Amino acid sequence: MSSTLKLSQRETAFNHEVVTRFELYNSLFQTLPFYQVKDTGILLPFFSSHCEKGTINQQSPKEIIESFFKKYVPGIDHQEQINRLFRFIQYIERQVVLFDAIEDSSFSKIGRADDSGSLQSLLQQAAISDEARKNISEKLKDFSLRLVLTAHPTQFYPGSVLGIMTDLIEALKTNDINSIDGLLQQLGKTPFFNKTSPTPVDEAVSLVWFLENIFYHAISGIQSKLEEEFDIDLAAKHQILELGFWPGGDRDGNPNVTTETTKEVAKFLRQIVFRCYYRDFRVLKRRITFRGFDDTLTKLENILYENAFNPSDDQADLQADILDKLQSVRQILISDHDSLFVDVVENLIRKVKLFGCYFATLDIRQDSRVLRKVFNYATEKPGIQENITDGYDGLDEAGKIESITFKDFDFKCPDDADSEIKDTLNTIRLMKQIQHSNGEKACQRFIISNCQQASDILQLIDLFLWSGWNADNLSVDFMPLFETVNDLTVAGEVMEKLYTHPFYKEHLAKRGNRQSIMLGFSDSTKDGGYLMANWSIYKAKVELTAIARKHEIDLAFFDGRGGPPARGGGKTHRFYASMGDEIANEHIQLTIQGQTVSSQYGSVETARFNMEQLINAGIVSELYPSKNDVLDKKNKALISEMAEASYKLFMDLRQHELFVEYLEKFSPLKLLSRINISSRPTKRNGNSKLKLEDLRAISFVTSWSQLKQNIPGFYGVGTALKKMKDEGHWAEIKLLYQTSGFFKTMLDNCMMSMSKSDFRVTAYLHDDKKFGAFWQMLKNEYDLTKAMMNELTGSDTLMPEYPVERRSIALRERVVLPLVIIQHYALQCLNSDNCEEGLTEIYDKLVIRTVYGIVNAGRNLA
């Protein structure tokens, strides 16, 4: 069957299962009365159509809104017009949920264009021969996949809405019209946003919903399939599937995360996993009703129930005890009861092995600048001071490394210390307590963001040795995070110093000679643009892999690339499948955040599919590496030249005198701090004037996406491609796109980002006296990039190989276009010289309310 025919079938299925059903249920949805405004749903199609026509004609948002009310609802005052806009927002943000639910319910029928990358295809390869099965089994002994949930607010649905979505998806699978109608009514009356900003604990609770309802089932299901099909040593400590968790542990730039927060989240994770076990145990108990089990089952039930519903403050790691009891039950079933219901027991054993008493590893993250401050503070204290060289802070890097002594000292931070200092030192102590109560894996990773030198890690180790830990039992992995273009350039040098440092070398040996290195994408994009970010990370990975192999280190890259394409996301499994043998790929670790959580892991079915694709990508790239995935010197030189050209253009843009002002004036940037979807401030140094370097990457990318310009996802790419063509390298670039998985994935994700851009929305700025030329500069690069992409792919449209995904994006953009117009209407009113006093707050609220729906609609996968 040809790929063209497959795509055609997928498009037909998409039209039938998604487009037609959305139109059907949307018409039902629009008849629901919200807040006694019964004609809102009737008016909405007219409003949507009016916005479309106005956008096509490049009218300003103000012209579109005012002409709509003049034509369709004449005679109402301005206040009532504003009320109607709020009602439209209320409907549209729920339409997005409906569209999400319909797409998810149709997942198995629509399938994916790249189904070949699933676990099923791995099983088919194993079926070819015993040798193939053996090879895959061997690779699985070393391979691991770790998904780390973060609280970065690139998507927002409260737990109550997620619950409705789950039920709605199930009802839609069978087209249960009565249930669907009731759920849509429930959806209409359920709040979509918080009146106050969530605390880090609130964020943890929200994401734990996915652990409890999705990952608990999906991961154990995949593990069961792997055990069934491949030769996996069930007694081995190596874990193929792992979960990580950042809410409550990630304090980088978030003053709301405290030691008490971390403690509370660790306890909550423990309690919820025990609740999951207890639910499974109730099923087990209903089946095992034979003699000889009463005492063991009673003890098990007491352990699980008490830890699930009456957790004590004095907790201990009970994983081994629970497993012993379950194994005892299993053995009796096998020996005395013909293995009846042994599969039920094995299912729970599998889950306890996977999730222990911790559910997901709680990572601790802090900025190196804070950690340096804490170190300097501690070195002034008696007992520590004697072990530090005078004038340490003024020494160069080599002097600092030579001076660090790694001597134990039990220093307790005084209560009057600075809050950051106190939090850091108390959290280091808390990590030991969490390991005792929940198990070592519960909290064993400390990530140093903005890591710039080897001493950043060695100084942190000293802080641990001064806070109740000792060198022989330092069960912690220290993980540098390199994210800016400059930090990525020096990453190899930093790691070489660590691998050759006597103390660190000994510490790594105790940790199985395994080193994890995190590479951030968002800040790289903000720092150097899309192409340079991708290329800097690629080069750093090649160099870091070579150094690790030289020192016989088992290297795991932890990629901060789990959001939209401009933040490193997109077709993530294709990215991993394209790693050549120059890059360590035995372990896949990546953050998943925002809309990626709900779009790729929002149901057990989609979560299994996407995790299986990542497993397939890692195994296949190791077993059957393509020679095209190793870039030769000539191709590296071409990409490097493109990255430099893109970087120069992006830096010129960043340094433009209107850059920050444009973003502040025409996007919701200034108001993001008032959108109650995150505990994290939108920028560092919160009380100071906005500077680009202080602006968080997430706020930076979100602001451009709200503008429908997505600059971080494409700016400079068109210029770089044109340079290649002008210099006579076009044939080589086309060949590279056709043969290199890395290069193709990078440009395909860029096209996905561009597909969510619409410069017609801001076309009214073309004639703006101050910003007109700046807007045109952005538009010119978009047009150039689109033209070069079309020429490269031989198509007249973006994403030519993904027609279903392209259609999905187009439909989503159509649904939220009225939100975009309302947002820019409010911004236009706020920016006008004659904005009426008293209306500023109302316009601010209009902007804020539109952000939710626009963000939620921008699903990563779509």
Short mmCIF file of C-alpha atoms in Angstrom, two decimals, residues 330-582:
data_model
loop_
_atom_site.label_atom_id
_atom_site.label_comp_id
_atom_site.label_asym_id
_atom_site.label_seq_id
_atom_site.Cartn_x
_atom_site.Cartn_y
_atom_site.Cartn_z
CA ARG A 330 2.17 -15.40 43.88
CA GLN A 331 4.23 -18.43 44.88
CA ILE A 332 1.35 -20.08 46.73
CA LEU A 333 -0.97 -19.49 43.76
CA ILE A 334 1.53 -21.21 41.48
CA SER A 335 2.28 -24.14 43.79
CA ASP A 336 -1.16 -24.80 45.32
CA HIS A 337 -3.79 -23.27 43.02
CA ASP A 338 -2.74 -23.97 39.42
CA SER A 339 -1.63 -20.33 38.98
CA LEU A 340 -5.25 -19.18 39.14
CA PHE A 341 -5.38 -15.36 39.07
CA VAL A 342 -1.58 -15.18 39.24
CA ASP A 343 -1.73 -12.54 36.52
CA VAL A 344 -3.66 -10.21 38.87
CA VAL A 345 -0.92 -10.50 41.48
CA GLU A 346 1.84 -10.08 38.90
CA ASN A 347 0.15 -6.92 37.66
CA LEU A 348 0.41 -5.35 41.11
CA ILE A 349 3.97 -6.62 41.59
CA ARG A 350 4.93 -4.97 38.32
CA LYS A 351 3.46 -1.64 39.41
CA VAL A 352 5.11 -1.70 42.83
CA LYS A 353 8.45 -2.36 41.12
CA LEU A 354 7.85 0.52 38.71
CA PHE A 355 6.59 3.16 41.12
CA GLY A 356 7.85 2.10 44.56
CA CYS A 357 6.74 4.41 47.38
CA TYR A 358 7.46 7.54 45.35
CA PHE A 359 5.48 7.28 42.06
CA ALA A 360 7.86 9.70 40.24
CA THR A 361 11.35 10.95 41.06
CA LEU A 362 11.09 14.47 42.48
CA ASP A 363 13.91 16.45 40.87
CA ILE A 364 15.42 19.42 42.70
CA ARG A 365 16.54 22.32 40.49
CA GLN A 366 18.23 25.59 41.38
CA ASP A 367 20.20 28.25 39.52
CA SER A 368 23.99 28.20 39.84
CA ARG A 369 24.01 31.87 40.87
CA VAL A 370 21.90 31.05 43.92
CA LEU A 371 24.08 28.03 44.74
CA ARG A 372 27.23 30.17 44.54
CA LYS A 373 25.65 32.63 46.98
CA VAL A 374 24.82 29.79 49.38
CA PHE A 375 28.35 28.39 49.12
CA ASN A 376 29.93 31.77 49.85
CA TYR A 377 27.63 32.20 52.85
CA ALA A 378 28.56 28.78 54.26
CA THR A 379 32.29 29.32 53.82
CA GLU A 380 32.16 32.21 56.28
CA LYS A 381 30.87 29.96 59.08
CA PRO A 382 33.13 28.51 61.83
CA GLY A 383 34.06 24.91 61.17
CA ILE A 384 33.78 25.41 57.42
CA GLN A 385 35.87 28.54 57.13
CA GLU A 386 39.04 26.73 58.22
CA ASN A 387 38.77 24.33 55.26
CA ILE A 388 38.46 27.05 52.62
CA THR A 389 41.36 28.93 51.07
CA ASP A 390 41.41 32.63 51.94
CA GLY A 391 40.14 34.72 49.07
CA TYR A 392 38.45 31.69 47.52
CA ASP A 393 35.82 33.75 45.74
CA GLY A 394 38.50 35.68 43.89
CA LEU A 395 40.32 32.60 42.61
CA ASP A 396 40.15 31.51 38.98
CA GLU A 397 38.35 28.27 38.06
CA ALA A 398 41.47 26.10 38.42
CA GLY A 399 42.24 27.62 41.82
CA LYS A 400 38.69 27.01 43.06
CA ILE A 401 38.70 23.38 41.94
CA GLU A 402 42.04 22.77 43.66
CA SER A 403 40.86 24.42 46.89
CA ILE A 404 37.65 22.43 47.42
CA THR A 405 38.39 19.86 50.13
CA PHE A 406 35.17 17.74 50.32
CA LYS A 407 35.30 17.42 54.12
CA ASP A 408 32.17 16.48 56.07
CA PHE A 409 30.72 19.02 58.48
CA ASP A 410 27.30 19.09 60.11
CA PHE A 411 26.23 22.70 59.55
CA LYS A 412 22.63 23.60 60.36
CA CYS A 413 21.39 26.75 58.70
CA PRO A 414 20.26 29.40 61.20
CA ASP A 415 16.68 30.69 60.98
CA ASP A 416 17.79 34.27 60.32
CA ALA A 417 19.56 33.36 57.07
CA ASP A 418 18.43 34.72 53.70
CA SER A 419 15.37 32.81 52.38
CA GLU A 420 17.22 31.38 49.33
CA ILE A 421 20.15 30.26 51.48
CA LYS A 422 17.89 28.67 54.08
CA ASP A 423 15.78 26.93 51.43
CA THR A 424 18.81 25.48 49.65
CA LEU A 425 20.51 24.09 52.77
CA ASN A 426 17.28 22.78 54.31
CA THR A 427 16.22 21.15 51.03
CA ILE A 428 19.57 19.35 50.79
CA ARG A 429 18.86 17.88 54.23
CA LEU A 430 15.26 17.11 53.24
CA MET A 431 16.42 15.06 50.23
CA LYS A 432 17.97 12.57 52.65
CA GLN A 433 14.74 12.38 54.64
CA ILE A 434 12.67 11.83 51.46
CA GLN A 435 15.00 9.03 50.39
CA HIS A 436 14.51 7.39 53.78
CA SER A 437 10.71 7.59 53.69
CA ASN A 438 9.99 7.07 49.97
CA GLY A 439 13.08 5.27 48.68
CA GLU A 440 16.34 6.44 47.11
CA LYS A 441 14.74 7.04 43.72
CA ALA A 442 12.18 9.36 45.30
CA CYS A 443 14.58 12.33 45.31
CA GLN A 444 18.05 11.62 43.96
CA ARG A 445 18.71 14.25 41.28
CA PHE A 446 19.90 17.83 41.75
CA ILE A 447 19.88 19.92 38.56
CA ILE A 448 22.12 22.98 38.39
CA SER A 449 20.61 25.37 35.86
CA ASN A 450 22.77 28.03 34.23
CA CYS A 451 25.75 25.75 34.90
CA GLN A 452 28.85 27.45 33.55
CA GLN A 453 31.82 25.80 35.20
CA ALA A 454 32.88 22.58 36.93
CA SER A 455 33.11 24.35 40.28
CA ASP A 456 29.34 24.93 40.14
CA ILE A 457 28.88 21.18 40.67
CA LEU A 458 31.83 20.60 43.01
CA GLN A 459 30.72 23.44 45.29
CA LEU A 460 27.25 21.93 45.46
CA ILE A 461 28.74 18.60 46.51
CA ASP A 462 30.47 20.43 49.36
CA LEU A 463 27.11 21.90 50.41
CA PHE A 464 25.77 18.33 50.65
CA LEU A 465 28.78 17.21 52.73
CA TRP A 466 28.16 20.13 55.09
CA SER A 467 24.46 19.27 55.44
CA GLY A 468 24.29 15.79 56.93
CA TRP A 469 25.49 13.74 53.96
CA ASN A 470 28.84 11.94 53.73
CA ALA A 471 30.98 10.99 50.76
CA ASP A 472 30.49 7.22 51.19
CA ASN A 473 26.69 7.43 51.10
CA LEU A 474 26.09 10.36 48.76
CA SER A 475 23.17 8.80 46.87
CA VAL A 476 22.60 11.85 44.67
CA ASP A 477 23.16 12.49 40.96
CA PHE A 478 24.46 15.98 40.19
CA MET A 479 23.19 17.14 36.84
CA PRO A 480 24.44 20.25 35.00
CA LEU A 481 21.95 22.09 32.82
CA PHE A 482 23.54 23.82 29.84
CA GLU A 483 21.07 26.04 27.99
CA THR A 484 22.46 29.25 26.52
CA VAL A 485 24.48 29.12 23.30
CA ASN A 486 27.62 30.08 25.25
CA ASP A 487 27.03 27.48 27.99
CA LEU A 488 26.59 24.77 25.35
CA THR A 489 29.91 25.79 23.79
CA VAL A 490 31.84 25.21 27.04
CA ALA A 491 29.87 22.13 28.17
CA GLY A 492 32.51 19.67 26.96
CA GLU A 493 35.29 21.49 28.79
CA VAL A 494 33.25 21.53 32.02
CA MET A 495 32.52 17.79 31.88
CA GLU A 496 36.14 16.91 31.03
CA LYS A 497 37.24 18.64 34.25
CA LEU A 498 34.65 16.72 36.25
CA TYR A 499 35.45 13.31 34.75
CA THR A 500 39.15 13.78 35.57
CA HIS A 501 38.58 15.19 39.06
CA PRO A 502 39.54 12.52 41.68
CA PHE A 503 36.58 13.05 44.01
CA TYR A 504 33.97 13.36 41.28
CA LYS A 505 35.41 10.38 39.43
CA GLU A 506 35.08 8.29 42.60
CA HIS A 507 31.55 9.57 43.20
CA LEU A 508 30.52 8.61 39.64
CA ALA A 509 31.98 5.13 40.12
CA LYS A 510 29.70 4.67 43.13
CA ARG A 511 26.76 5.80 40.98
CA GLY A 512 27.48 3.17 38.32
CA ASN A 513 29.59 5.53 36.17
CA ARG A 514 26.39 7.05 34.85
CA GLN A 515 26.16 10.78 34.21
CA SER A 516 23.03 12.67 33.21
CA ILE A 517 23.38 16.04 31.47
CA MET A 518 20.43 18.30 30.85
CA LEU A 519 20.33 20.42 27.70
CA GLY A 520 17.73 23.18 27.68
CA PHE A 521 16.11 24.27 24.44
CA SER A 522 13.87 27.21 25.33
CA ASP A 523 16.62 29.50 26.58
CA SER A 524 18.80 28.46 23.64
CA THR A 525 16.05 29.58 21.26
CA LYS A 526 15.55 32.86 23.10
CA ASP A 527 19.30 33.31 23.20
CA GLY A 528 20.22 32.48 19.61
CA GLY A 529 17.17 31.65 17.51
CA TYR A 530 15.73 28.39 16.22
CA LEU A 531 18.52 27.10 13.97
CA MET A 532 21.35 28.07 16.27
CA ALA A 533 19.60 26.47 19.26
CA ASN A 534 19.19 23.17 17.41
CA TRP A 535 22.69 23.21 16.03
CA SER A 536 24.35 24.23 19.32
CA ILE A 537 22.64 21.35 21.12
CA TYR A 538 23.57 18.89 18.36
CA LYS A 539 27.25 19.92 18.45
CA ALA A 540 27.30 19.82 22.26
CA LYS A 541 25.83 16.30 22.22
CA VAL A 542 28.47 15.05 19.78
CA GLU A 543 31.29 16.53 21.86
CA LEU A 544 29.85 15.42 25.23
CA THR A 545 29.32 11.89 23.89
CA ALA A 546 32.92 11.63 22.68
CA ILE A 547 34.27 12.82 26.05
CA ALA A 548 32.01 10.42 28.00
CA ARG A 549 33.06 7.48 25.86
CA LYS A 550 36.71 8.37 26.34
CA HIS A 551 36.21 8.17 30.12
CA GLU A 552 33.90 5.11 29.89
CA ILE A 553 30.94 7.02 31.28
CA ASP A 554 27.36 5.86 30.60
CA LEU A 555 25.88 9.17 29.42
CA ALA A 556 22.21 10.11 29.50
CA PHE A 557 21.01 13.31 27.89
CA PHE A 558 18.02 14.94 29.55
CA ASP A 559 16.33 17.16 26.96
CA GLY A 560 14.21 20.13 27.93
CA ARG A 561 12.23 19.91 24.72
CA GLY A 562 8.74 18.76 25.60
CA GLY A 563 6.64 21.74 24.55
CA PRO A 564 5.80 23.36 21.20
CA PRO A 565 8.39 23.36 18.36
CA ALA A 566 9.80 26.75 19.37
CA ARG A 567 10.61 25.14 22.74
CA GLY A 568 12.16 22.04 21.18
CA GLY A 569 9.07 19.87 20.83
CA GLY A 570 7.26 18.83 17.67
CA LYS A 571 7.83 15.35 16.28
CA THR A 572 9.99 14.38 19.25
CA HIS A 573 10.30 10.67 18.46
CA ARG A 574 11.64 11.54 14.98
CA PHE A 575 14.28 13.68 16.65
CA TYR A 576 15.45 10.70 18.73
CA ALA A 577 15.25 8.28 15.81
CA SER A 578 17.61 10.55 13.86
CA MET A 579 20.48 10.44 16.39
CA GLY A 580 23.53 8.96 14.70
CA ASP A 581 26.11 6.88 16.53
CA GLU A 582 28.07 10.05 17.33
#
